[in-house]
Short mmCIF file of C-alpha atoms and ligand atoms in Angstrom, two decimals:
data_model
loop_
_atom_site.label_atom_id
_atom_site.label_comp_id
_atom_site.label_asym_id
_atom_site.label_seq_id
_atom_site.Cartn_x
_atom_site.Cartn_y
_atom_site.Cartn_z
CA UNK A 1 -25.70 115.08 -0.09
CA UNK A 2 -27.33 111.77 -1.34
CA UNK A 3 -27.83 111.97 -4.98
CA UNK A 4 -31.31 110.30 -4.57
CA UNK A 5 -32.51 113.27 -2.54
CA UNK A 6 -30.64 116.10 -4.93
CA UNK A 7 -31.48 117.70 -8.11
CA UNK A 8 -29.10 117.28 -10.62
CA UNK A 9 -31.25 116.83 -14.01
CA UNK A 10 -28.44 115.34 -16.10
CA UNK A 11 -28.62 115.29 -20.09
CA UNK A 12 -27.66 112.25 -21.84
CA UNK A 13 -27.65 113.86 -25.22
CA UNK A 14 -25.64 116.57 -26.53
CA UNK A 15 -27.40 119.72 -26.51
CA UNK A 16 -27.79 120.89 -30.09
CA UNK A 17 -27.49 124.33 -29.58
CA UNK A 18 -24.18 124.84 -27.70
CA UNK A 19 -20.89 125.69 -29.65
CA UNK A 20 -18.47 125.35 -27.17
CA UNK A 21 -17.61 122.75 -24.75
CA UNK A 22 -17.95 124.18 -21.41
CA UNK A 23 -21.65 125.39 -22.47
CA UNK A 24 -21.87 122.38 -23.82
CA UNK A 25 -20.78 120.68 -20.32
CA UNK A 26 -22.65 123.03 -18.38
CA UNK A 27 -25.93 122.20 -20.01
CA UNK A 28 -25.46 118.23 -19.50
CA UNK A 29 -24.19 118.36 -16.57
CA UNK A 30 -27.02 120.35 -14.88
CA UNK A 31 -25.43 123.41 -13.68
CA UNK A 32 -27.60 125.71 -15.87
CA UNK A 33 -31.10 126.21 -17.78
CA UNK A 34 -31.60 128.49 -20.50
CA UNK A 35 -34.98 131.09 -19.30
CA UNK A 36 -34.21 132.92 -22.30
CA UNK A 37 -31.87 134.15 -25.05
CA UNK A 38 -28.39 135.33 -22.88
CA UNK A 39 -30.49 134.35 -18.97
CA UNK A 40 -30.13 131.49 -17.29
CA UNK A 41 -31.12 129.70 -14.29
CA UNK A 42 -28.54 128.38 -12.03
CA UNK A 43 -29.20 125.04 -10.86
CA UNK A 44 -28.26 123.82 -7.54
CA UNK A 45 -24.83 121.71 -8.82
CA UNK A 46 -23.96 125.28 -10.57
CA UNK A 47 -24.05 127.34 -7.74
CA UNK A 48 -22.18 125.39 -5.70
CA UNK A 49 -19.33 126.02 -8.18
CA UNK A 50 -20.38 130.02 -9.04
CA UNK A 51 -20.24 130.42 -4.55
CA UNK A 52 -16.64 128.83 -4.66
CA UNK A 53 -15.63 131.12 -7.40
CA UNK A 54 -17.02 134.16 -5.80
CA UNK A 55 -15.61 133.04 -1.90
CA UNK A 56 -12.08 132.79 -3.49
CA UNK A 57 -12.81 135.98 -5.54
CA UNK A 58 -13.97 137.92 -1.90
CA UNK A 59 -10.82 136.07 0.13
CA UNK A 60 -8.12 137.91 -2.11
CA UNK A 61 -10.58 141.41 -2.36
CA UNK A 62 -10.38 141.36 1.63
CA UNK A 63 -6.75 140.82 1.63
CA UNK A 64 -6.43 143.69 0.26
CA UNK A 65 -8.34 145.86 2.53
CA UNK A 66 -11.72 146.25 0.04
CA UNK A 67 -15.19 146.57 1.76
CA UNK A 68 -17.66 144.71 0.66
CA UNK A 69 -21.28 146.41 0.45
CA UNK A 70 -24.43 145.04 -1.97
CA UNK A 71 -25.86 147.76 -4.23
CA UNK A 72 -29.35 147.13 -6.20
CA UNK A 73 -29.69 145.62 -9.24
CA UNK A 74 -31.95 148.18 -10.69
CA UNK A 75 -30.70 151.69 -10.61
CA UNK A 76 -32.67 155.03 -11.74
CA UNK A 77 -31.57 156.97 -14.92
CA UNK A 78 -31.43 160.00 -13.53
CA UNK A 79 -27.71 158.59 -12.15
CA UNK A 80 -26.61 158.12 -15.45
CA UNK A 81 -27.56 161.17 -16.86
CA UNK A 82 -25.65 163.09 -13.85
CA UNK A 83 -22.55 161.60 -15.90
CA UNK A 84 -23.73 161.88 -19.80
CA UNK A 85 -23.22 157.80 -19.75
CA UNK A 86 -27.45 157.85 -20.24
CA UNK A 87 -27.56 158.69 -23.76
CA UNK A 88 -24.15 156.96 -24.50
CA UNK A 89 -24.69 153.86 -23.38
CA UNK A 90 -27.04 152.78 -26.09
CA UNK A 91 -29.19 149.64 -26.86
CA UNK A 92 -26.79 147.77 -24.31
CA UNK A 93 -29.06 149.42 -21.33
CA UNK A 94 -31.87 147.66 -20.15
CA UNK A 95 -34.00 150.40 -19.84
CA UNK A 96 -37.19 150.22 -17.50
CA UNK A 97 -40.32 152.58 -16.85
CA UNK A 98 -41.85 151.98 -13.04
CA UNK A 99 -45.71 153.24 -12.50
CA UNK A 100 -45.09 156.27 -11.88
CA UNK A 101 -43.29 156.71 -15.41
CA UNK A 102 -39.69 157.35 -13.54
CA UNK A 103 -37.20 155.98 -16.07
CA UNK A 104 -35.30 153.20 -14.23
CA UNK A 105 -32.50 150.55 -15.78
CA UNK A 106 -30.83 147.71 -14.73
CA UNK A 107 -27.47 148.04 -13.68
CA UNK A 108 -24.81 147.01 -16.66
CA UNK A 109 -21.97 148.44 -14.10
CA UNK A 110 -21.83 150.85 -10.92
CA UNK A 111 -19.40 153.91 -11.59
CA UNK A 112 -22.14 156.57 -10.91
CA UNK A 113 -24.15 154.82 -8.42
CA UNK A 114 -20.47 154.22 -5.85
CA UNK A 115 -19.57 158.17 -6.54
CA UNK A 116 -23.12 159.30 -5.63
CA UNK A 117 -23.12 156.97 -2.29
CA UNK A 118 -19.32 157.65 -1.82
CA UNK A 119 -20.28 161.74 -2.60
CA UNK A 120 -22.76 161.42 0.07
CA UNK A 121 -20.68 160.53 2.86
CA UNK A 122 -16.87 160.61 2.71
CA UNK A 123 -15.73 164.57 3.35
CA UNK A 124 -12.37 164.37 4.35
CA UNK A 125 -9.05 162.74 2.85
CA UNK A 126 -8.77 161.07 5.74
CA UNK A 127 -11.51 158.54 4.73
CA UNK A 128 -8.95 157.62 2.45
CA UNK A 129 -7.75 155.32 0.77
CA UNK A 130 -11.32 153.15 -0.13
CA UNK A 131 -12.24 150.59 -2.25
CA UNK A 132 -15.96 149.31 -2.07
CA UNK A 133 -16.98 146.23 -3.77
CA UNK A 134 -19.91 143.80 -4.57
CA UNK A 135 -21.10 140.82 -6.15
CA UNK A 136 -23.89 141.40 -8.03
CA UNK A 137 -26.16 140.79 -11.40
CA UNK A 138 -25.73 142.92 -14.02
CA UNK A 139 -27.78 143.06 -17.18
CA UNK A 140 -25.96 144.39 -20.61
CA UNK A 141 -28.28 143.48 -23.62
CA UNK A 142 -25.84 142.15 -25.78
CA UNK A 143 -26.31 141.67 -29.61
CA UNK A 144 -25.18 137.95 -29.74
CA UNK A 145 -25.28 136.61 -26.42
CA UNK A 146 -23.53 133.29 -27.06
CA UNK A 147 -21.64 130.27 -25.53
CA UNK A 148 -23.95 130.06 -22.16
CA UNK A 149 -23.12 131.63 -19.30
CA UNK A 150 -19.68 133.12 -20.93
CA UNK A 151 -21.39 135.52 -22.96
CA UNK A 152 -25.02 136.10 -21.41
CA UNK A 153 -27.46 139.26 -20.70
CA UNK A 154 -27.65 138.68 -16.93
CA UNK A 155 -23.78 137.76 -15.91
CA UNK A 156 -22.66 138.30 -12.21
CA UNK A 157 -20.18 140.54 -11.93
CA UNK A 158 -17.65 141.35 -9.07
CA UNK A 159 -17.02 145.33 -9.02
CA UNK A 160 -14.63 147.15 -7.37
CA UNK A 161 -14.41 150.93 -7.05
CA UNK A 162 -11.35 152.72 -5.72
CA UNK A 163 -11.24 156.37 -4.23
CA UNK A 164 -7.89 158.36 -3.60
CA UNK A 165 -7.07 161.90 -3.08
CA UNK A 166 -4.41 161.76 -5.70
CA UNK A 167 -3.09 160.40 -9.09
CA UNK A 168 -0.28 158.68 -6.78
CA UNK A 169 -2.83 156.75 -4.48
CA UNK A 170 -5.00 155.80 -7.36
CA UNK A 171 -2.29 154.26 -8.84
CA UNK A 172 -1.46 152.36 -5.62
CA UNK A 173 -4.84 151.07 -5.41
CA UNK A 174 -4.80 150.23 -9.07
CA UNK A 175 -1.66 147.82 -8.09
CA UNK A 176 -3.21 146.30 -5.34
CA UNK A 177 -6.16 144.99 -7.26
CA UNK A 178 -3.82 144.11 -10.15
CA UNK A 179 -1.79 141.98 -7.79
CA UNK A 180 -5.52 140.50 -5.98
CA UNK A 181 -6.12 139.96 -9.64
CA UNK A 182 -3.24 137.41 -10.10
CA UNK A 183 -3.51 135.78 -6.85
CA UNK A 184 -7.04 135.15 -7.11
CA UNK A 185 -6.83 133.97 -10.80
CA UNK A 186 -3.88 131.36 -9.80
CA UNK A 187 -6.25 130.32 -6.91
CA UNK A 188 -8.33 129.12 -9.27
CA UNK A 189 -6.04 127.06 -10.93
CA UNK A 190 -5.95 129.62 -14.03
CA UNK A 191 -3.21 130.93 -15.90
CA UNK A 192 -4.56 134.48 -16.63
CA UNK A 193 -2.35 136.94 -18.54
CA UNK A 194 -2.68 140.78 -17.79
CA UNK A 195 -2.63 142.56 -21.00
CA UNK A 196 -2.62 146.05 -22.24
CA UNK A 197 -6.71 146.55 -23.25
CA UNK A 198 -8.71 149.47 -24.61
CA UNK A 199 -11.18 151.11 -22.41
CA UNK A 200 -14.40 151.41 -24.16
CA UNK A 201 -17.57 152.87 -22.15
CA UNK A 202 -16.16 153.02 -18.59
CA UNK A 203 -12.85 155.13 -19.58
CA UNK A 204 -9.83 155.97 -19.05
CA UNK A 205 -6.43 155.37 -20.38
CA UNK A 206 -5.14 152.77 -18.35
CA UNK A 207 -6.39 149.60 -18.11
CA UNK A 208 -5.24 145.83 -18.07
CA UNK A 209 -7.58 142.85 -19.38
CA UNK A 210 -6.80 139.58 -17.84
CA UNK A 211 -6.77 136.64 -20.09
CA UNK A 212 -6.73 133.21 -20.32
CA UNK A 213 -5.34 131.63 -23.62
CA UNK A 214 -7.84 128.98 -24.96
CA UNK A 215 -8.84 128.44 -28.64
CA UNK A 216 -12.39 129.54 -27.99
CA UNK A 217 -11.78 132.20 -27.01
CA UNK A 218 -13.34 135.73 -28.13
CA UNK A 219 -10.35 137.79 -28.68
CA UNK A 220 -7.65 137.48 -30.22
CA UNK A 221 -4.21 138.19 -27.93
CA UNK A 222 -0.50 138.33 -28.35
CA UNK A 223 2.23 138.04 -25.89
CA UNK A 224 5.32 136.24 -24.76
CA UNK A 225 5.37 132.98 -24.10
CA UNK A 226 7.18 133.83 -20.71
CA UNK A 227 4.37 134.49 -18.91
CA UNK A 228 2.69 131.08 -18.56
CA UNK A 229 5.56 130.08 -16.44
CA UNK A 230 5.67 133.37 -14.09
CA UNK A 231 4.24 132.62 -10.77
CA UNK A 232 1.97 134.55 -8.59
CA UNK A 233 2.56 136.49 -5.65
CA UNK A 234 2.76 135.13 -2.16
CA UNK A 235 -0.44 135.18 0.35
CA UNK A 236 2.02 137.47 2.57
CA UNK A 237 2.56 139.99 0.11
CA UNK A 238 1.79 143.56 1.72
CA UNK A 239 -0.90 145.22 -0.12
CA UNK A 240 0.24 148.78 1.63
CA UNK A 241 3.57 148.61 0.27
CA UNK A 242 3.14 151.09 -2.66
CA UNK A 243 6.87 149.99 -3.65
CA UNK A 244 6.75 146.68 -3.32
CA UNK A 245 3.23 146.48 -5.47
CA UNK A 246 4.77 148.55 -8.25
CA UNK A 247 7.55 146.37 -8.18
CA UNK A 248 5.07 143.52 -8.68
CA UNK A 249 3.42 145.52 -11.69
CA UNK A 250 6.48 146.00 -13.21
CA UNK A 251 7.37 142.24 -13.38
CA UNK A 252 4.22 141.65 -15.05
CA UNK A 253 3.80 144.26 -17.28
CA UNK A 254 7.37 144.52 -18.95
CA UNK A 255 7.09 141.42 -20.96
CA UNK A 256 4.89 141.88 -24.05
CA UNK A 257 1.32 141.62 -23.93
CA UNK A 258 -1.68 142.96 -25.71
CA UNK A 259 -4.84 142.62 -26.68
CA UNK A 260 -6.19 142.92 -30.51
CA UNK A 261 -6.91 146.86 -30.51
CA UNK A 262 -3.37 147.82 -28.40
CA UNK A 263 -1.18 145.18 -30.24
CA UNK A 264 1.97 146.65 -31.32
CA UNK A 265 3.36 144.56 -34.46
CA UNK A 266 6.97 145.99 -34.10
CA UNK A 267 7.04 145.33 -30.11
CA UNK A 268 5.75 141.61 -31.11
CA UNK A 269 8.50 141.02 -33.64
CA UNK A 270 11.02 141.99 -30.80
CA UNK A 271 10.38 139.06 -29.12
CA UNK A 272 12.72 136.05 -30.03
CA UNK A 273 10.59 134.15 -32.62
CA UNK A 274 9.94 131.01 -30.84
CA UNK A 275 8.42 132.65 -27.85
CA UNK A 276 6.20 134.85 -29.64
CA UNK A 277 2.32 133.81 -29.06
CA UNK A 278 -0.66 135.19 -31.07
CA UNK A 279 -3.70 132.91 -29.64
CA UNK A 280 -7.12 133.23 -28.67
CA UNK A 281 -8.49 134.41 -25.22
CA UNK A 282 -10.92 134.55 -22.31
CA UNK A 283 -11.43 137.65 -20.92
CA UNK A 284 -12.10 137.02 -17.35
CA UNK A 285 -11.65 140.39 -15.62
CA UNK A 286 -10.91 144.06 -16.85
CA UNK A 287 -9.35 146.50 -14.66
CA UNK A 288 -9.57 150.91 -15.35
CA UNK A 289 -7.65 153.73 -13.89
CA UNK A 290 -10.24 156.66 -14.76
CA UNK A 291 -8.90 159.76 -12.70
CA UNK A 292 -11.76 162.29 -12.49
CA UNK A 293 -13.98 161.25 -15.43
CA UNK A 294 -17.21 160.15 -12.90
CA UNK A 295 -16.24 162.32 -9.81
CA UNK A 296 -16.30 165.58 -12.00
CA UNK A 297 -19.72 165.40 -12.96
CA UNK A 298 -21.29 164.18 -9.51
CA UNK A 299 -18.89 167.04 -7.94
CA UNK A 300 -17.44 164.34 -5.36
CA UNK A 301 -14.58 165.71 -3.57
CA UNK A 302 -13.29 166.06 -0.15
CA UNK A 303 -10.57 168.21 1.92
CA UNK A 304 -6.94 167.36 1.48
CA UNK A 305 -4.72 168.19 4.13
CA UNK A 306 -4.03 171.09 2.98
CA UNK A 307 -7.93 172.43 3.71
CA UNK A 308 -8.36 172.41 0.48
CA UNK A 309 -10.82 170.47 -1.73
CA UNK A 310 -9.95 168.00 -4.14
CA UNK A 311 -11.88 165.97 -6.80
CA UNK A 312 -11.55 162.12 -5.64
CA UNK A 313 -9.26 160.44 -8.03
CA UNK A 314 -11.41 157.01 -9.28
CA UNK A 315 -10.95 153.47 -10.72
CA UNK A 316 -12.66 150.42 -11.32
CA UNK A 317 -12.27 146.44 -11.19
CA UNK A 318 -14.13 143.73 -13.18
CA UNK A 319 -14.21 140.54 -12.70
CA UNK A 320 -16.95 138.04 -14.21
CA UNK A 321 -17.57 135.08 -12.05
CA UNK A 322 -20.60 133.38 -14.30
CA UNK A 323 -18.02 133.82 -16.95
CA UNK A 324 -15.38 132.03 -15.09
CA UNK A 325 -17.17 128.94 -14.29
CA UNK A 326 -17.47 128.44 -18.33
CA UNK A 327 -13.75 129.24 -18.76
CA UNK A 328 -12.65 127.05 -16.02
CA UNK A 329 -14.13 124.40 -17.81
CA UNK A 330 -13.15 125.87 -20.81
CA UNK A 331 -9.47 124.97 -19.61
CA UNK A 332 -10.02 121.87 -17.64
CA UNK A 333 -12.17 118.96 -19.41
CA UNK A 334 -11.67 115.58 -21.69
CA UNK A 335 -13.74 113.45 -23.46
CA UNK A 336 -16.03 112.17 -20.44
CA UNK A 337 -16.72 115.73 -18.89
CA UNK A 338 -15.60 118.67 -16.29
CA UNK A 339 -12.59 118.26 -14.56
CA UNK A 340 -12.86 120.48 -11.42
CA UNK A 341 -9.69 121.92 -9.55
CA UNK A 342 -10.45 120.74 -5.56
CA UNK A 343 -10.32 124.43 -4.86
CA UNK A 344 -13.80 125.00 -6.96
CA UNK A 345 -15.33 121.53 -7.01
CA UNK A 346 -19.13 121.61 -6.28
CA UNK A 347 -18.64 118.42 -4.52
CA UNK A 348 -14.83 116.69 -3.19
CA UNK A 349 -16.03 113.26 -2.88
CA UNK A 350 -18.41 110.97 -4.85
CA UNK A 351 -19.02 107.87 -3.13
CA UNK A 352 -20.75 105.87 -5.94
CA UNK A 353 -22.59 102.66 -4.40
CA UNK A 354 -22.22 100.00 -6.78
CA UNK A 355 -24.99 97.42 -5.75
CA UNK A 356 -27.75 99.21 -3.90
CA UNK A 357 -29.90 96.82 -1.42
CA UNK A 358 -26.54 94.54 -0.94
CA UNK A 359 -26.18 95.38 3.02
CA UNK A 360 -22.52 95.26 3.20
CA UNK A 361 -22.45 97.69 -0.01
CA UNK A 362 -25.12 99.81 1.83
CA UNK A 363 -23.27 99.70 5.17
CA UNK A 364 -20.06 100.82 4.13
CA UNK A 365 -21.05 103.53 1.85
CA UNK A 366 -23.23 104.72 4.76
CA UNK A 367 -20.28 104.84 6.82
CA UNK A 368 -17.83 106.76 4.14
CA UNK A 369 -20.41 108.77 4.08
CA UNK A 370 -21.34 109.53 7.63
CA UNK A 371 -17.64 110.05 8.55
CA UNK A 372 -16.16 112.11 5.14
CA UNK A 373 -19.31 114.44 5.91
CA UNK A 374 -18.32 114.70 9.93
CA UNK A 375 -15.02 115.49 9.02
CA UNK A 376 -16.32 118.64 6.34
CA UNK A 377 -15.62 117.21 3.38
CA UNK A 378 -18.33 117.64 0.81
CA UNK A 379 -19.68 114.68 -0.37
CA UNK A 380 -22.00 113.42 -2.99
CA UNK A 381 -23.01 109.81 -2.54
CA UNK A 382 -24.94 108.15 -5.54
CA UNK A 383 -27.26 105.72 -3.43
CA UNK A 384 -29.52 105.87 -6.48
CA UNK A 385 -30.76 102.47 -8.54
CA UNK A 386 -28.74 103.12 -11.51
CA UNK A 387 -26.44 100.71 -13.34
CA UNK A 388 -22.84 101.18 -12.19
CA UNK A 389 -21.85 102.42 -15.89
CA UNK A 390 -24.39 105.00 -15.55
CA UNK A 391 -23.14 106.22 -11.93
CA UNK A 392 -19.39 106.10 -13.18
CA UNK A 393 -20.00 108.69 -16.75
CA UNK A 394 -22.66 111.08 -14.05
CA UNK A 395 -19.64 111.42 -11.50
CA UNK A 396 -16.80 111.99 -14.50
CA UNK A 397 -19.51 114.14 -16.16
CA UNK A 398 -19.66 116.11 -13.08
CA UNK A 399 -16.25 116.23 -12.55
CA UNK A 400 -15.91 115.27 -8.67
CA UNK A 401 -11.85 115.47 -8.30
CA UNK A 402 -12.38 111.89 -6.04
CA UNK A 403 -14.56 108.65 -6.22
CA UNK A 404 -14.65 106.11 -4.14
CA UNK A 405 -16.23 103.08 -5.76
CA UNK A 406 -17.89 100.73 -3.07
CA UNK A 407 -19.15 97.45 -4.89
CA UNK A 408 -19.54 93.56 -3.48
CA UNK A 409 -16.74 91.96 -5.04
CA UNK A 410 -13.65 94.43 -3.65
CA UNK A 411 -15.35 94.57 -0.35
CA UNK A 412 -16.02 90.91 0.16
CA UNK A 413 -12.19 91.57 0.14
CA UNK A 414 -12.18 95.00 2.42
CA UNK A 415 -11.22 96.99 -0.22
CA UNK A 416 -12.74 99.72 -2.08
CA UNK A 417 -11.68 101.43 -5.16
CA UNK A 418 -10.39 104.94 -4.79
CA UNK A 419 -10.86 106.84 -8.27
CA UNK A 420 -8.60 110.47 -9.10
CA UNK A 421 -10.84 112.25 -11.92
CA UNK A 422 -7.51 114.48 -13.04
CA UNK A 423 -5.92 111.06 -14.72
CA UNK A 424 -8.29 108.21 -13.63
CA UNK A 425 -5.99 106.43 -11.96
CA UNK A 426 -7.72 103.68 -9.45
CA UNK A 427 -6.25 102.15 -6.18
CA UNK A 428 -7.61 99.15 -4.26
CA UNK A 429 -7.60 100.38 -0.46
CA UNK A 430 -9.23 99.83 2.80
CA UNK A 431 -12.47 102.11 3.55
CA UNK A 432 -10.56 103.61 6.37
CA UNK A 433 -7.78 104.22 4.34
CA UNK A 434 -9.55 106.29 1.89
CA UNK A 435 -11.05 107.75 4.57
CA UNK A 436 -7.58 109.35 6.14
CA UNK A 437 -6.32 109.64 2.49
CA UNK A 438 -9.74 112.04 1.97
CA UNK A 439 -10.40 113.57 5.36
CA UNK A 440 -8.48 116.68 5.23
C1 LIG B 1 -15.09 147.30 -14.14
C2 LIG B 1 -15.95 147.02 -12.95
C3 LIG B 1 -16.58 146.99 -16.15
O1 LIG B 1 -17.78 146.92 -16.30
N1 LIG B 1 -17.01 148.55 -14.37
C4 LIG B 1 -17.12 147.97 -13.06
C5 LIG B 1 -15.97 147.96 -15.16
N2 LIG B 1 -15.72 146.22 -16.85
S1 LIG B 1 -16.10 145.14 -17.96
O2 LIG B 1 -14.87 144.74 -18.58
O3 LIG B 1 -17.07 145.65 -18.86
O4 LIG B 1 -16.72 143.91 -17.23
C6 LIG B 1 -16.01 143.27 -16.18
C7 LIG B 1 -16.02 141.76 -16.34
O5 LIG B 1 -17.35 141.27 -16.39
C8 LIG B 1 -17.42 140.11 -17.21
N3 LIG B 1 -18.43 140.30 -18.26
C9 LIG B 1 -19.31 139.35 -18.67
N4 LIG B 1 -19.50 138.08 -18.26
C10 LIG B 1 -20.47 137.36 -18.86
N5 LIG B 1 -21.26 137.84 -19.85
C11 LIG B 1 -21.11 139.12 -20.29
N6 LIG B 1 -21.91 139.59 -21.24
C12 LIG B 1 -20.09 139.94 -19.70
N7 LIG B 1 -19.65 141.21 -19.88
C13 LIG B 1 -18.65 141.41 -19.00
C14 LIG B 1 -16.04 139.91 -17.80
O6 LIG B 1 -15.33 138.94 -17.03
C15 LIG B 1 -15.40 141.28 -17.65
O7 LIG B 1 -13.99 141.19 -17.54
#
């Protein structure tokens, strides 16, 4: 992509009214516009990043043997009053007349809607296992949306719903998204913690909140120190080995953690004092076991083996990728801007053209550029007219993890500069050396 023809309306000056960093960073950077309070727009440089997140999220869901589907956005209330969640769910529900005076809302989760289309067509235990997901907006009318897109009205969400015949399956398939949950998490270069969390309005009594520790963060967490140096599963792990996955859940539930309204204080002072860790924390994804509490009211069962029919044992899996792109930055900035892990990066390559209209300058960014984009790697060249200062803070703003820095006096000696975002570190080196060094 040349910069010239893009739109990436940078901001120079801080934006007054964002607390934190990342919304701060998101603002300047151009990845997001404010439409109103808690809705934003997603500008072309932000999506990039949100479609990475949600790939990497839909790679590890797949592994596991989810099906993705894409359910609407707006649902009708007569759904939620099928499971009494109508009344309960309060001033949180967008809540919507159409013409014809049929109360409609828009979707702040999708328990009822997945049990009435799961009702509808899965009869026999046989069917079974299934776990359907999608990516999708949700709307939940917050009191104080705040901090951008990491507390907003209209967040995308990434749902999961899980049917089994049994208490014993559910549980499997509440292990297999708790292990997707850590894979996918690491992916992203994240350390997320899965801790003990309350259930509120979907349910339930268990659940697991994953975390990531960073001061501005909402809650506040406690664990052992232990588990930022655990590392996640393998990509071979085998998602249909019920054993093997509680095994996994074991490991990673028998060290202490908790959020606020399950901490323990006596547990807490059992761990050794200097790995004890009260901090604050990110909540980037929420997982429920719920048994029966939505197939009971919509009456969704199906025939065990036995002939028999059995309610379909149910639970659910959040995770927020809007939210993520905040806490991602959240964990990974400095003073100049974003600092994007390669596996999210909206872009892996600036090429920033240091003297536009010099030909040799011109010709062998045009080049880089031709034969980085050839070889797939996504590339953002800056052929615009600004000063060179200018381009550098835009591309460190942005957060590209590599720039290559093509100006006349290096390349009157063949050389041009290769920049690493992570520590800034520079090397002189032939243009078809940092073209092998960057082509995979
Ligand atoms: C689980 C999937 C649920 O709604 N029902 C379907 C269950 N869980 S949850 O914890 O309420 O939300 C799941 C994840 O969505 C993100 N999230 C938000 N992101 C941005 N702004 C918000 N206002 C917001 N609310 C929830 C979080 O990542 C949460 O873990």
């Amino acid at each position: 992509m040349r910069l010239s023809r893009y739109f990436l309306p940078i901001l120079r000056e801080v934006p007054k009214e964002a607390d934190i960093v990342s919304h701060r960073l998101m603002l300047r950077a151009g990845m997001i516009r404010q439409e109103s309070a808690g809705i934003y727009a997603w500008l072309p440089l932000g999506l990039k990043v949100l479609n990475k997140i949600c790939n990497i999220i839909r790679e590890e869901q797949n592994r596991t043997g989810a099906v993705e589907l894409l359910m609407p956005t707006i649902q009708s209330a007569d759904l939620w009053r099928e499971s009494g969640r109508y009344d309960d769910y309060g001033k949180e529900m967008l809540r919507i007349k159409d013409r014809h005076e049929r109360d409609m809302l828009f979707g702040p989760t999708n328990e009822e809607m997945i049990t009435e289309i799961v009702r509808g067509s899965v009869k026999s235990y046989k069917s079974l296992p299934l776990n359907l997901y999608h990516i999708q907006w949700k709307f939940r009318d917050e009191v104080r949306p705040r901090f951008g897109v990491y507390r907003s009205r209209e967040f995308l969400m990434k749902d999961a719903y899980s049917f089994d015949l049994d208490a014993e399956g559910a549980r499997h398939s509440y292990n297999k998204m708790f292990v997707a949950y850590l894979r996918t998490f690491a992916r992203m270069g994240l350390k997320a913690i899965p801790m003990v969390a309350d259930t509120g309005p979907i349910g339930g009594n268990l659940s697991h909140e994953f975390i990531i520790l960073a001061s501005t963060g909402e809650s506040e967490v406690f664990c052992h120190g232990d588990y930022l140096e655990k590392a996640p599963p393998p990509a071979d792990v085998n998602f249909d080995d019920a054993a093997a996955m509680q095994a996994l859940v074991d490991d990673w539930t028998t060290l202490y953690a908790a959020t606020e309204e399950k901490h323990d204080t006596a547990a807490f002072a059992a761990i050794p004092a200097e790995r004890q860790m009260a901090a604050r924390g990110i909540e980037v994804g929420h997982i429920f076991y719920f048994g029966t509490k939505y197939s009971e009211p919509f009456n969704a069962k199906v025939l065990g083996p036995d002939g028999a029919e059995k309610l379909l044992h149910m639970g659910s899996y959040g995770i927020g990728p809007s939210r993520l792109v905040a806490a991602m930055i959240e964990a990974s900035h400095d003073e100049q801007g974003i600092i994007w892990p390669d596996a999210v990066a909206p872009f892996q390559v600036g090429i920033l053209n240091l003297k536009v209209g010099d030909s040799a300058v011109d010709a062998a960014c045009a080049d880089l550029y031709a034969k980085l984009t050839m070889a797939g790697v996504e590339v953002l060249y800056d052929d615009t007219d600004e000063r060179a200062g200018s381009k550098f803070a835009t591309a460190d703003l942005i957060g590209l993890p590599w720039q290559i820095l093509v100006g006349p006096k290096s390349l009157a000696d063949g050389k041009v500069e290769l920049k690493r975002r992570v520590d800034g570190s520079r090397e002189l080196v032939t243009p078809a050396e940092a073209f092998e060094r960057l082509k995979g």
